[in-house]
Amino acid sequence: MAVTPPPVVLAARGLTRQYPGVRALDGVDLTLRAGEIHALLGENGAGKSTLINLLTGAQPRDGGTITMDGVEIDPDGPGGAVKAGIAAVYQEITLLPNLTVAQNLYLGREPTRWGLVHRSRMNQEGAALLRRFGLTIDASRPLSDFSTAVQQLIAIARAVDLSAKVLILDEPTASLDTAEVQTLFTLLRSLRDQGLAIVFVTHFLDQVYALTDRITVLRNGRLVGERRTADLPRLDLVAMMLGKTPTAESHLSRRPAAGIPAGAPLVRAEGLGRRRLVGAFDAELHAGAVLGAAGLLGSGRTETAMLLFGVETADQGQLVVDGKAVTLRSPRDAIRLGFGFCPEDRKLDGIVAGLSIRENIVLALQAKRGWWRRLSTAQQHELADRYIKLLDIRTPDAEKPIQLLSGGNQQKALLARWLATEPRLLILDEPTRGIDVGAHAEIVRLLENLRDRGMALYVISSEIEEVAAYSDRVLVMRDRAPAGLLEGDSITPAAIVNAIAADHHTRGAA
Amino acid sequence: MDMKTLLGSRKISRQGLARRMLGIGTAVLLGSLAAGCDSGDKKGLTVGFSQIGSESGWRAAETKLARQGAEQRGITLKFSDAQQRQENQIKAVRSFIAQGVDAILLAPVVSSGWDEVLGEAKAANIPVILLDRQIDTPNVDLYLTAVTSDTIEEGRVAGRWLAGKVQGRDCRIVEIQGTVGASLVANRKKGFEEAIATAPNLHLVRTQSGEFTRAKGKEVMEGFLKAEAPGSICAVYSHNDDMMIGAIQAIKEAGLKPGTDILTVSIDGVPDIFKAMADGDANATVELAPDMAPRAYDILLAYRKDHAPPPKWVQTPSKLYEPDTAAAEYARRKDLY
Amino acid sequence: MSAVTQRLKAARPQLALLAVALLVNVFVAPGFLDLRLQDGRLFGGLIDILNRGAPVMLLAVGMAPVIATRGIDLSVGVIMAISGAVAAAGVNAGLAWPVAILAALATGLVCGLWNGLLVAVFRLQPIVATLILMVAGRGIAQLITEGRILTFTEPHLIAVAGSTLAALPLPVVLALAAAGLTGLLVRATALGLFVEAVGTNPRSSRLAGVHTGLVLGAVYVWSGLMAALAGLIATADIKGADANNAGLWLELDAILAVVIGGTSLYGGRFSIGRSVLGALVLQAMRTAILRAGLPPELNLVLMALVVAAVLTQQSPAFRPVATRLMARLKNKEAQA
C-alpha cells in the first residue's frame, strides 16, 4: 500500500542558538507534516525548550531558517509566530485565572459592538468554540473555577482558534490524571485528523507510543534523528535519547570496588515512598560502594534522593540507618546522620549566588555545627583554600562570588561543601550535567576516589556509561517507580537501557 | 485635640469594638433612664449623634459631654462611632432617619460628599446640626446650623494676649504649626498674625511644623533654640497644646525656664496644659470648648419651641485661660478627657 | 588590609553622604559642629543628631537583618507605640520601673514572635504578615492608653531618654550599644552568614542544612525587641505614651536607612554599621531642613528630593558619576 507523505507544513533547518559559553541548539532540523502528531524528545539540556522558544519567537535565533508552507518566516520578527500560524501551550498554563473563560479565549481580540466589548456574544461564541473541543461549560465563569485539565483544553482551544496550523504542546500531561490524559488524546487525535501539525513534548514514553506518528530526538543541543514512531522500538528510542546504542562497547572500563562490602549496609531503604511523589523502592547503601540510579527524566530518580535526604518525608516504608529505623523530616535530620546531597539544579538548589566561594563551601559544615559555634574566619579560609586546592577549583581566590565560576567548578565547590562535613553518605543528582568534558572526567575520578576511601555514594545520572562504569549496583527507575536492580556483572549500559526501555508487558519479568 | 482628623489627615485611629459596644450600651441605658424620668421636653426628644471616632482626648471629652448633656436635658441619645470613615457616618445617618429620630448631630470626618444623605434627612424633615466642623455644600439649607469654633479667632485671641502680656517690649516669637496643608492650620496662623500685626514690637521670626504631636513639637523647639541666639526667643506660639508640652520639655532641657524665660501660648485647653500652667511652666491656652453637643441641644430645643431658625454658624467661645485658674480647671477637666 | 579598614572602605558611600549632610548643617547653622562639655554631658549639633536619630537607628539595626532575609517589617513603628504604652501604663499602675521596662521589652519580643511565626511557620509574605500588626497594633496601643496621651512622672522611666552616660545622652548609648551587640551577634556567630544565605537562596540554604525557619523567626523577634527599645526612648522623651503618633511612619524611615546602608530589598548582604550610618544621614538631613528656617511647606519636598538624590547616587548606573562628585565635595571639605 503506497502512502503519499502528507505535505510539509513547517520546516526548520539548521536552527542554532548560542548562550554565553554554551551552544544550546546546534544546527537542528525539524520537519512537521500536516495531520501528524510529532513527539519532540530528549533529556534535560537536550535543547527542547530552546527549540520551542525559537519556533514561537520567544527567543531570537542565531542561525537557521524556518519555512511555513514553503514561505520563509521570522517568528521573532514583526508579525510573529502567531500570525504565521504557530501556537504553543505550556505546562504552566499561561492564561489569566481571574478572568472568565471567554475573556481568556478572546483576550486581545474581543468581539465588539459600538466600540465596546460585546460580552454576551463573547460568552456565546466562547461556549460554542469549547463545545467543538468537547467541553460544555459556562464560558462566563472565571477560569480559576476549572480544573487544570479543563484549563489545558481551554488553552488549546484558544491556541487552535488563533488559526494555528502548528500547535506545540510542552509537557501537557504532566499534571493530568489518566482519564484526563485520555480526554486530551481524543482531542489531539481529532485535531490531527483536521490537518493540524502537533508537536508533543513529554517524558512519558508510553504516551509517545500511544499518540504520536513521528519522533524527533535531541541530545545536548544536537539533532540525534527523526523516525516514524511505528518503526522505532522503544529500546532504540531510549538509546537515542541517552546517546548510546545498546550494543556499542563502552569506552569507560568498568572499575568498581572489590564488590559490595560484607556486613550490614549503612543505609537501607525498605519500600520507601511517598504518595504522588515516588512509589515504594528498596535501596542499600554500603560504605565504600556506589549505588547508581538510572532512568529517564521524570522517572522518579530525583525523588528517591529527596526521600533519602529528608527534602520530602516518606509516608510509606522505612529507612534504616546504622540498624535503627529513622524518620527524616528535613535535610537537617539527614545531615545529622552524616548525609550530604548535591542537587540536580545547581543554580536553584545548590549554590548560594551572591555569597563567596568560601561561604558556599563552609555553609553546610557551619549549619551542622549550629549558629553559635562559628568557624573562625581563619578556619573558613583554611577550609576553603584546602578544598580549592584538593578539588582543583579554578578561581583566583576564595572570596570571589560563586556565580562567577564555570559549571564544573561550581559543582566542585558544592562537593567541597559536603566533603567539609565529612559525610558518610553522599547523594549526587546528575553530578556531571552541563559540565565540560575535562571537568566531567575529574568529577568521576573524584567520586571513585571517595568511594575507595570508604564513603557510601548514591549517584543519579543520565550518563548510562558512567553509571555502568562506577556503580556496584544500579537502581533503575521508570514512571516514578523502581523498574529493576542490576548487580555485579549484569551492569552494562545495554542492560540499563533495556531496563529503562522495557514496556509494561516485560516489566514484571525484569 | 483632634486636629489630625480635623484635617482629614493621615493619622489613623481605631477604636476597639469593645469600647464601641460599651458606648452603645451606655447610650441605651442613658436613653432608658431619661425615658423613665421623662423630665424636660414633654415627649422626650430622641437625637442621633454620628461621631468621628475617639482618636484623641478632646474627641472623647466631646462624646462624654454629649452623653451628659443629653441626660441632663432628658434627651435619648443614639450614638454611633464612625471610626474615621465617612461611609460609616452615612450609614449611621441613614439608620437614624429610618429610626425616625427627632434630630441628628453630625461631626463630619470629611467636608464633602454629604449632599445626598443630608437631602434624605431633609426630606424626612429631620434637622441636622453639624458639630465641630463645617461641610462644603452649595445648599446650606441641608443643615439647620453648624456649631464650631472660630479657628481664626482662636489665633487672634492668642496673639492679642501675647501683645498685652509683653506690652511695648520687643519680642521675637517662634511658631510651631500643625500639619502643613490644613485649613485649620492656615486659620490659626492667620488669626495670630493679624493680632500681632498691630504691635510693631512683636516679630514672628521662625515657623515650623510640629505635626500636632508632642514628639515633633519637642524636636522643632529644640531646633528653634539651637538656631536662634541664646536668650533671644521671647515667646512661643503653638497650634495645639500637645506640641507645646513637647516644646516646654525642650525649653527645660536647654536649661531655660518655660513660662518665665520664654512665654507660651497655645490652643485647645487639654488637661496637661492646665497642669503645666499650674506648675508655672506655661502661660496661656485658648480653649477649644468640647461642649459642642450640649450647645446643639439647646439650639434644638429653642428651635422646636419657637420655630425660629438659628443662625447658620454658631461659634463656640474661644476663651483664654491663664495660670490663676489653672489648678481648678485641671481638676475640672482631668476626668473628662 | 585589616577588617576595620575594609569595613570603612565598604562604608565609603554612606560616610560621604553623612559628611555632605553634616556640611549642609554647618551651612545652615554655623557652629553646628561645636562640641562642649557641660555638667558631664556633651552638647552640640552632632550629639543632637545622634540623640534624635536614636530611635530610627535602633529600628534600622533590627530592620537590616530582616531585609537581608528578603523580608520587611512594617510593624516596627506600631511596636514602638505599643511598648511605650505598656511602659507608661505600667508605671502609672504602680509597677516598679524595672518591671515596666521589662514588660515593654517583652511586648516587643512577643510582637516580633508573632511576626516571625506568620512568616516562618505560616509562610505569609513578610509585607502582608507585618502589615497585620501595623494595622491592628495602633488600636492595641490605643486600648492601653484609652486614646489619651498617657503622661507619667516616674523618674527612672524618664531617665531612659533624659539621662547621661559617658557624657552622652542615654538614647545614644543605648542605640550604639544595641548596634554593637547586634553586629557582634551576627558576625561573631554564624547568624550573619545564615541570614545572608537564606536571603539569597532559601532553597539552597535549607538543603545545606540551615534551619531557615529559625533564622527567619529570629530576625523578626530581634526587630521587635529593637522597636520596643526605640519605643521606650520615644515615650520617655516626651514623658508620655502617645499611642496615635509614637513611631508613626518610622518603619519607612528605618527601611530607607537600611537601603541607604546598601542592603538590597531583594535580600542578601547586609551591614549593621552602614544601616546605622543610613539612619544618621536621614536624621542629619531632617535636622538641617528643620533648622534652615524655610517654610514648613517645603519639608517633605526637600526630604523627597534629598532621598531621591541619595538613592540615585546608589544606583549602579549613576555610581561612577557620584563617586567623582563625592570626591570633589570631600576635597572642598578638606580645604574648608
PDB file of N, CA and C in Angstrom, chain A residues 309-311 329-332 335 341 343 346-356 359 362-364 366-368 370-372 374 380 417-418, chain C residues 6 184-215 268-269:
ATOM      1  N   PHE A 309      17.180  12.153  51.574  1.00  0.00           N
ATOM      2  CA  PHE A 309      17.823  13.310  52.214  1.00  0.00           C
ATOM      3  C   PHE A 309      16.830  14.130  53.048  1.00  0.00           C
ATOM      4  N   GLY A 310      15.596  13.650  53.144  1.00  0.00           N
ATOM      5  CA  GLY A 310      14.651  14.359  54.009  1.00  0.00           C
ATOM      6  C   GLY A 310      14.093  15.639  53.406  1.00  0.00           C
ATOM      7  N   VAL A 311      14.315  15.867  52.111  1.00  0.00           N
ATOM      8  CA  VAL A 311      13.724  17.049  51.467  1.00  0.00           C
ATOM      9  C   VAL A 311      12.208  16.889  51.473  1.00  0.00           C
ATOM     10  N   ARG A 329      12.692  14.332  58.634  1.00  0.00           N
ATOM     11  CA  ARG A 329      11.670  15.352  58.424  1.00  0.00           C
ATOM     12  C   ARG A 329      12.221  16.576  57.701  1.00  0.00           C
ATOM     13  N   SER A 330      13.538  16.684  57.663  1.00  0.00           N
ATOM     14  CA  SER A 330      14.135  17.824  56.960  1.00  0.00           C
ATOM     15  C   SER A 330      15.555  17.446  56.605  1.00  0.00           C
ATOM     16  N   PRO A 331      16.176  18.189  55.677  1.00  0.00           N
ATOM     17  CA  PRO A 331      17.572  17.896  55.345  1.00  0.00           C
ATOM     18  C   PRO A 331      18.464  17.898  56.590  1.00  0.00           C
ATOM     19  N   ARG A 332      18.095  18.727  57.595  1.00  0.00           N
ATOM     20  CA  ARG A 332      18.940  18.775  58.785  1.00  0.00           C
ATOM     21  C   ARG A 332      19.014  17.429  59.490  1.00  0.00           C
ATOM     22  N   ILE A 335      21.483  15.436  57.526  1.00  0.00           N
ATOM     23  CA  ILE A 335      22.859  15.913  57.715  1.00  0.00           C
ATOM     24  C   ILE A 335      23.395  15.454  59.070  1.00  0.00           C
ATOM     25  N   PHE A 341      24.167  16.055  50.081  1.00  0.00           N
ATOM     26  CA  PHE A 341      23.339  15.975  48.877  1.00  0.00           C
ATOM     27  C   PHE A 341      23.700  17.086  47.908  1.00  0.00           C
ATOM     28  N   PRO A 343      22.388  18.623  44.692  1.00  0.00           N
ATOM     29  CA  PRO A 343      21.159  18.514  43.899  1.00  0.00           C
ATOM     30  C   PRO A 343      21.400  18.705  42.418  1.00  0.00           C
ATOM     31  N   ARG A 346      21.848  23.042  40.054  1.00  0.00           N
ATOM     32  CA  ARG A 346      22.878  23.736  40.845  1.00  0.00           C
ATOM     33  C   ARG A 346      22.491  25.166  41.155  1.00  0.00           C
ATOM     34  N   LYS A 347      21.913  25.858  40.168  1.00  0.00           N
ATOM     35  CA  LYS A 347      21.622  27.275  40.350  1.00  0.00           C
ATOM     36  C   LYS A 347      20.531  27.494  41.380  1.00  0.00           C
ATOM     37  N   LEU A 348      19.477  26.661  41.288  1.00  0.00           N
ATOM     38  CA  LEU A 348      18.296  26.897  42.105  1.00  0.00           C
ATOM     39  C   LEU A 348      18.446  26.281  43.492  1.00  0.00           C
ATOM     40  N   ASP A 349      19.041  25.089  43.551  1.00  0.00           N
ATOM     41  CA  ASP A 349      19.066  24.354  44.810  1.00  0.00           C
ATOM     42  C   ASP A 349      20.470  24.192  45.377  1.00  0.00           C
ATOM     43  N   GLY A 350      21.469  24.570  44.616  1.00  0.00           N
ATOM     44  CA  GLY A 350      22.839  24.282  45.044  1.00  0.00           C
ATOM     45  C   GLY A 350      23.562  25.504  45.552  1.00  0.00           C
ATOM     46  N   ILE A 351      24.074  26.284  44.631  1.00  0.00           N
ATOM     47  CA  ILE A 351      24.903  27.406  45.053  1.00  0.00           C
ATOM     48  C   ILE A 351      24.042  28.509  45.663  1.00  0.00           C
ATOM     49  N   VAL A 352      24.651  29.285  46.545  1.00  0.00           N
ATOM     50  CA  VAL A 352      24.011  30.498  47.025  1.00  0.00           C
ATOM     51  C   VAL A 352      24.716  31.633  46.291  1.00  0.00           C
ATOM     52  N   ALA A 353      24.152  31.992  45.129  1.00  0.00           N
ATOM     53  CA  ALA A 353      24.786  33.010  44.299  1.00  0.00           C
ATOM     54  C   ALA A 353      24.781  34.330  45.048  1.00  0.00           C
ATOM     55  N   GLY A 354      25.871  35.049  44.987  1.00  0.00           N
ATOM     56  CA  GLY A 354      25.962  36.315  45.714  1.00  0.00           C
ATOM     57  C   GLY A 354      26.890  36.169  46.899  1.00  0.00           C
ATOM     58  N   LEU A 355      26.925  34.969  47.502  1.00  0.00           N
ATOM     59  CA  LEU A 355      27.914  34.723  48.553  1.00  0.00           C
ATOM     60  C   LEU A 355      29.213  34.231  47.884  1.00  0.00           C
ATOM     61  N   SER A 356      30.286  34.307  48.663  1.00  0.00           N
ATOM     62  CA  SER A 356      31.586  33.946  48.105  1.00  0.00           C
ATOM     63  C   SER A 356      31.743  32.433  48.032  1.00  0.00           C
ATOM     64  N   GLU A 359      32.188  31.121  51.544  1.00  0.00           N
ATOM     65  CA  GLU A 359      30.951  30.990  52.313  1.00  0.00           C
ATOM     66  C   GLU A 359      30.116  29.815  51.826  1.00  0.00           C
ATOM     67  N   VAL A 362      31.702  26.602  53.278  1.00  0.00           N
ATOM     68  CA  VAL A 362      31.581  26.329  54.722  1.00  0.00           C
ATOM     69  C   VAL A 362      30.122  26.192  55.160  1.00  0.00           C
ATOM     70  N   LEU A 363      29.170  26.532  54.272  1.00  0.00           N
ATOM     71  CA  LEU A 363      27.778  26.665  54.703  1.00  0.00           C
ATOM     72  C   LEU A 363      27.236  25.413  55.406  1.00  0.00           C
ATOM     73  N   ALA A 364      27.429  24.238  54.785  1.00  0.00           N
ATOM     74  CA  ALA A 364      26.838  23.031  55.359  1.00  0.00           C
ATOM     75  C   ALA A 364      27.507  22.653  56.672  1.00  0.00           C
ATOM     76  N   GLN A 366      28.984  24.675  58.718  1.00  0.00           N
ATOM     77  CA  GLN A 366      28.574  25.663  59.706  1.00  0.00           C
ATOM     78  C   GLN A 366      27.150  25.386  60.190  1.00  0.00           C
ATOM     79  N   ALA A 367      26.289  25.018  59.267  1.00  0.00           N
ATOM     80  CA  ALA A 367      24.910  24.705  59.648  1.00  0.00           C
ATOM     81  C   ALA A 367      24.876  23.493  60.568  1.00  0.00           C
ATOM     82  N   LYS A 368      25.777  22.540  60.298  1.00  0.00           N
ATOM     83  CA  LYS A 368      25.824  21.336  61.120  1.00  0.00           C
ATOM     84  C   LYS A 368      26.321  21.655  62.531  1.00  0.00           C
ATOM     85  N   GLY A 370      25.918  24.488  64.054  1.00  0.00           N
ATOM     86  CA  GLY A 370      24.989  25.374  64.760  1.00  0.00           C
ATOM     87  C   GLY A 370      25.496  26.798  64.703  1.00  0.00           C
ATOM     88  N   TRP A 371      24.579  27.768  64.916  1.00  0.00           N
ATOM     89  CA  TRP A 371      24.925  29.164  64.692  1.00  0.00           C
ATOM     90  C   TRP A 371      25.878  29.712  65.740  1.00  0.00           C
ATOM     91  N   TRP A 372      25.855  29.139  66.916  1.00  0.00           N
ATOM     92  CA  TRP A 372      26.665  29.731  67.981  1.00  0.00           C
ATOM     93  C   TRP A 372      28.114  29.266  67.945  1.00  0.00           C
ATOM     94  N   ARG A 374      30.614  29.349  65.598  1.00  0.00           N
ATOM     95  CA  ARG A 374      31.043  29.844  64.300  1.00  0.00           C
ATOM     96  C   ARG A 374      32.458  29.374  63.989  1.00  0.00           C
ATOM     97  N   GLN A 380      37.702  29.221  58.250  1.00  0.00           N
ATOM     98  CA  GLN A 380      36.954  29.220  56.995  1.00  0.00           C
ATOM     99  C   GLN A 380      37.907  29.325  55.804  1.00  0.00           C
ATOM    100  N   ARG A 417      31.563  21.651  49.694  1.00  0.00           N
ATOM    101  CA  ARG A 417      30.648  21.977  50.788  1.00  0.00           C
ATOM    102  C   ARG A 417      30.322  20.728  51.594  1.00  0.00           C
ATOM    103  N   TRP A 418      30.074  19.617  50.879  1.00  0.00           N
ATOM    104  CA  TRP A 418      29.684  18.406  51.599  1.00  0.00           C
ATOM    105  C   TRP A 418      30.892  17.661  52.147  1.00  0.00           C
TER     106      TRP A 418
ATOM    107  N   GLN C   6      38.797  47.603  55.968  1.00  0.00           N
ATOM    108  CA  GLN C   6      37.962  47.036  54.921  1.00  0.00           C
ATOM    109  C   GLN C   6      36.523  47.494  55.094  1.00  0.00           C
ATOM    110  N   LEU C 184      27.831  42.157  66.792  1.00  0.00           N
ATOM    111  CA  LEU C 184      28.557  41.043  67.385  1.00  0.00           C
ATOM    112  C   LEU C 184      27.781  39.744  67.203  1.00  0.00           C
ATOM    113  N   LEU C 185      26.477  39.834  67.433  1.00  0.00           N
ATOM    114  CA  LEU C 185      25.622  38.656  67.367  1.00  0.00           C
ATOM    115  C   LEU C 185      25.617  38.057  65.967  1.00  0.00           C
ATOM    116  N   VAL C 186      25.618  38.917  64.939  1.00  0.00           N
ATOM    117  CA  VAL C 186      25.553  38.364  63.585  1.00  0.00           C
ATOM    118  C   VAL C 186      26.926  38.003  63.045  1.00  0.00           C
ATOM    119  N   ARG C 187      27.983  38.697  63.512  1.00  0.00           N
ATOM    120  CA  ARG C 187      29.290  38.433  62.905  1.00  0.00           C
ATOM    121  C   ARG C 187      30.184  37.530  63.751  1.00  0.00           C
ATOM    122  N   ALA C 188      29.969  37.506  65.066  1.00  0.00           N
ATOM    123  CA  ALA C 188      30.794  36.622  65.895  1.00  0.00           C
ATOM    124  C   ALA C 188      30.182  35.233  65.952  1.00  0.00           C
ATOM    125  N   THR C 189      28.913  35.119  65.549  1.00  0.00           N
ATOM    126  CA  THR C 189      28.326  33.794  65.392  1.00  0.00           C
ATOM    127  C   THR C 189      28.111  33.601  63.893  1.00  0.00           C
ATOM    128  N   ALA C 190      27.492  32.491  63.550  1.00  0.00           N
ATOM    129  CA  ALA C 190      27.258  32.233  62.126  1.00  0.00           C
ATOM    130  C   ALA C 190      25.927  32.809  61.662  1.00  0.00           C
ATOM    131  N   LEU C 191      25.216  33.532  62.554  1.00  0.00           N
ATOM    132  CA  LEU C 191      23.892  34.033  62.180  1.00  0.00           C
ATOM    133  C   LEU C 191      23.940  34.907  60.930  1.00  0.00           C
ATOM    134  N   GLY C 192      24.968  35.774  60.866  1.00  0.00           N
ATOM    135  CA  GLY C 192      25.077  36.662  59.713  1.00  0.00           C
ATOM    136  C   GLY C 192      25.143  35.884  58.411  1.00  0.00           C
ATOM    137  N   LEU C 193      25.979  34.843  58.419  1.00  0.00           N
ATOM    138  CA  LEU C 193      26.111  34.001  57.221  1.00  0.00           C
ATOM    139  C   LEU C 193      24.774  33.358  56.882  1.00  0.00           C
ATOM    140  N   PHE C 194      24.087  32.836  57.906  1.00  0.00           N
ATOM    141  CA  PHE C 194      22.807  32.160  57.662  1.00  0.00           C
ATOM    142  C   PHE C 194      21.774  33.145  57.129  1.00  0.00           C
ATOM    143  N   VAL C 195      21.747  34.348  57.724  1.00  0.00           N
ATOM    144  CA  VAL C 195      20.783  35.362  57.283  1.00  0.00           C
ATOM    145  C   VAL C 195      21.020  35.682  55.807  1.00  0.00           C
ATOM    146  N   GLU C 196      22.281  35.888  55.457  1.00  0.00           N
ATOM    147  CA  GLU C 196      22.584  36.246  54.074  1.00  0.00           C
ATOM    148  C   GLU C 196      22.315  35.079  53.126  1.00  0.00           C
ATOM    149  N   ALA C 197      22.598  33.861  53.599  1.00  0.00           N
ATOM    150  CA  ALA C 197      22.353  32.692  52.748  1.00  0.00           C
ATOM    151  C   ALA C 197      20.856  32.500  52.525  1.00  0.00           C
ATOM    152  N   VAL C 198      20.084  32.592  53.613  1.00  0.00           N
ATOM    153  CA  VAL C 198      18.632  32.410  53.493  1.00  0.00           C
ATOM    154  C   VAL C 198      18.033  33.503  52.614  1.00  0.00           C
ATOM    155  N   GLY C 199      18.554  34.726  52.767  1.00  0.00           N
ATOM    156  CA  GLY C 199      18.019  35.827  51.963  1.00  0.00           C
ATOM    157  C   GLY C 199      18.376  35.704  50.498  1.00  0.00           C
ATOM    158  N   THR C 200      19.509  35.074  50.210  1.00  0.00           N
ATOM    159  CA  THR C 200      19.938  34.960  48.820  1.00  0.00           C
ATOM    160  C   THR C 200      19.284  33.775  48.144  1.00  0.00           C
ATOM    161  N   ASN C 201      19.299  32.629  48.797  1.00  0.00           N
ATOM    162  CA  ASN C 201      18.715  31.434  48.198  1.00  0.00           C
ATOM    163  C   ASN C 201      18.189  30.518  49.298  1.00  0.00           C
ATOM    164  N   PRO C 202      16.923  30.699  49.671  1.00  0.00           N
ATOM    165  CA  PRO C 202      16.376  29.913  50.780  1.00  0.00           C
ATOM    166  C   PRO C 202      16.386  28.415  50.492  1.00  0.00           C
ATOM    167  N   ARG C 203      16.184  28.035  49.231  1.00  0.00           N
ATOM    168  CA  ARG C 203      16.123  26.593  48.924  1.00  0.00           C
ATOM    169  C   ARG C 203      17.483  25.944  49.121  1.00  0.00           C
ATOM    170  N   SER C 204      18.518  26.568  48.541  1.00  0.00           N
ATOM    171  CA  SER C 204      19.862  26.011  48.723  1.00  0.00           C
ATOM    172  C   SER C 204      20.224  25.976  50.196  1.00  0.00           C
ATOM    173  N   SER C 205      19.853  27.033  50.924  1.00  0.00           N
ATOM    174  CA  SER C 205      20.219  27.104  52.332  1.00  0.00           C
ATOM    175  C   SER C 205      19.588  25.963  53.108  1.00  0.00           C
ATOM    176  N   ARG C 206      18.318  25.691  52.802  1.00  0.00           N
ATOM    177  CA  ARG C 206      17.646  24.610  53.516  1.00  0.00           C
ATOM    178  C   ARG C 206      18.320  23.286  53.190  1.00  0.00           C
ATOM    179  N   LEU C 207      18.670  23.078  51.925  1.00  0.00           N
ATOM    180  CA  LEU C 207      19.313  21.833  51.527  1.00  0.00           C
ATOM    181  C   LEU C 207      20.704  21.706  52.128  1.00  0.00           C
ATOM    182  N   ALA C 208      21.323  22.844  52.451  1.00  0.00           N
ATOM    183  CA  ALA C 208      22.646  22.786  53.078  1.00  0.00           C
ATOM    184  C   ALA C 208      22.523  22.611  54.583  1.00  0.00           C
ATOM    185  N   GLY C 209      21.288  22.510  55.078  1.00  0.00           N
ATOM    186  CA  GLY C 209      21.107  22.229  56.488  1.00  0.00           C
ATOM    187  C   GLY C 209      20.839  23.439  57.353  1.00  0.00           C
ATOM    188  N   VAL C 210      20.697  24.615  56.742  1.00  0.00           N
ATOM    189  CA  VAL C 210      20.402  25.802  57.535  1.00  0.00           C
ATOM    190  C   VAL C 210      18.951  25.718  57.998  1.00  0.00           C
ATOM    191  N   HIS C 211      18.720  25.995  59.273  1.00  0.00           N
ATOM    192  CA  HIS C 211      17.371  25.974  59.825  1.00  0.00           C
ATOM    193  C   HIS C 211      16.688  27.277  59.416  1.00  0.00           C
ATOM    194  N   THR C 212      16.134  27.288  58.198  1.00  0.00           N
ATOM    195  CA  THR C 212      15.648  28.555  57.643  1.00  0.00           C
ATOM    196  C   THR C 212      14.526  29.154  58.491  1.00  0.00           C
ATOM    197  N   GLY C 213      13.663  28.293  59.011  1.00  0.00           N
ATOM    198  CA  GLY C 213      12.555  28.799  59.825  1.00  0.00           C
ATOM    199  C   GLY C 213      13.055  29.537  61.041  1.00  0.00           C
ATOM    200  N   LEU C 214      14.057  28.961  61.696  1.00  0.00           N
ATOM    201  CA  LEU C 214      14.601  29.572  62.908  1.00  0.00           C
ATOM    202  C   LEU C 214      15.250  30.919  62.579  1.00  0.00           C
ATOM    203  N   VAL C 215      15.984  30.948  61.484  1.00  0.00           N
ATOM    204  CA  VAL C 215      16.649  32.193  61.096  1.00  0.00           C
ATOM    205  C   VAL C 215      15.616  33.280  60.817  1.00  0.00           C
ATOM    206  N   GLY C 268      20.050  39.348  50.954  1.00  0.00           N
ATOM    207  CA  GLY C 268      21.468  39.081  50.764  1.00  0.00           C
ATOM    208  C   GLY C 268      22.322  39.874  51.732  1.00  0.00           C
ATOM    209  N   ARG C 269      23.407  40.418  51.202  1.00  0.00           N
ATOM    210  CA  ARG C 269      24.384  41.108  52.044  1.00  0.00           C
ATOM    211  C   ARG C 269      23.759  42.237  52.850  1.00  0.00           C
TER     212      ARG C 269
END
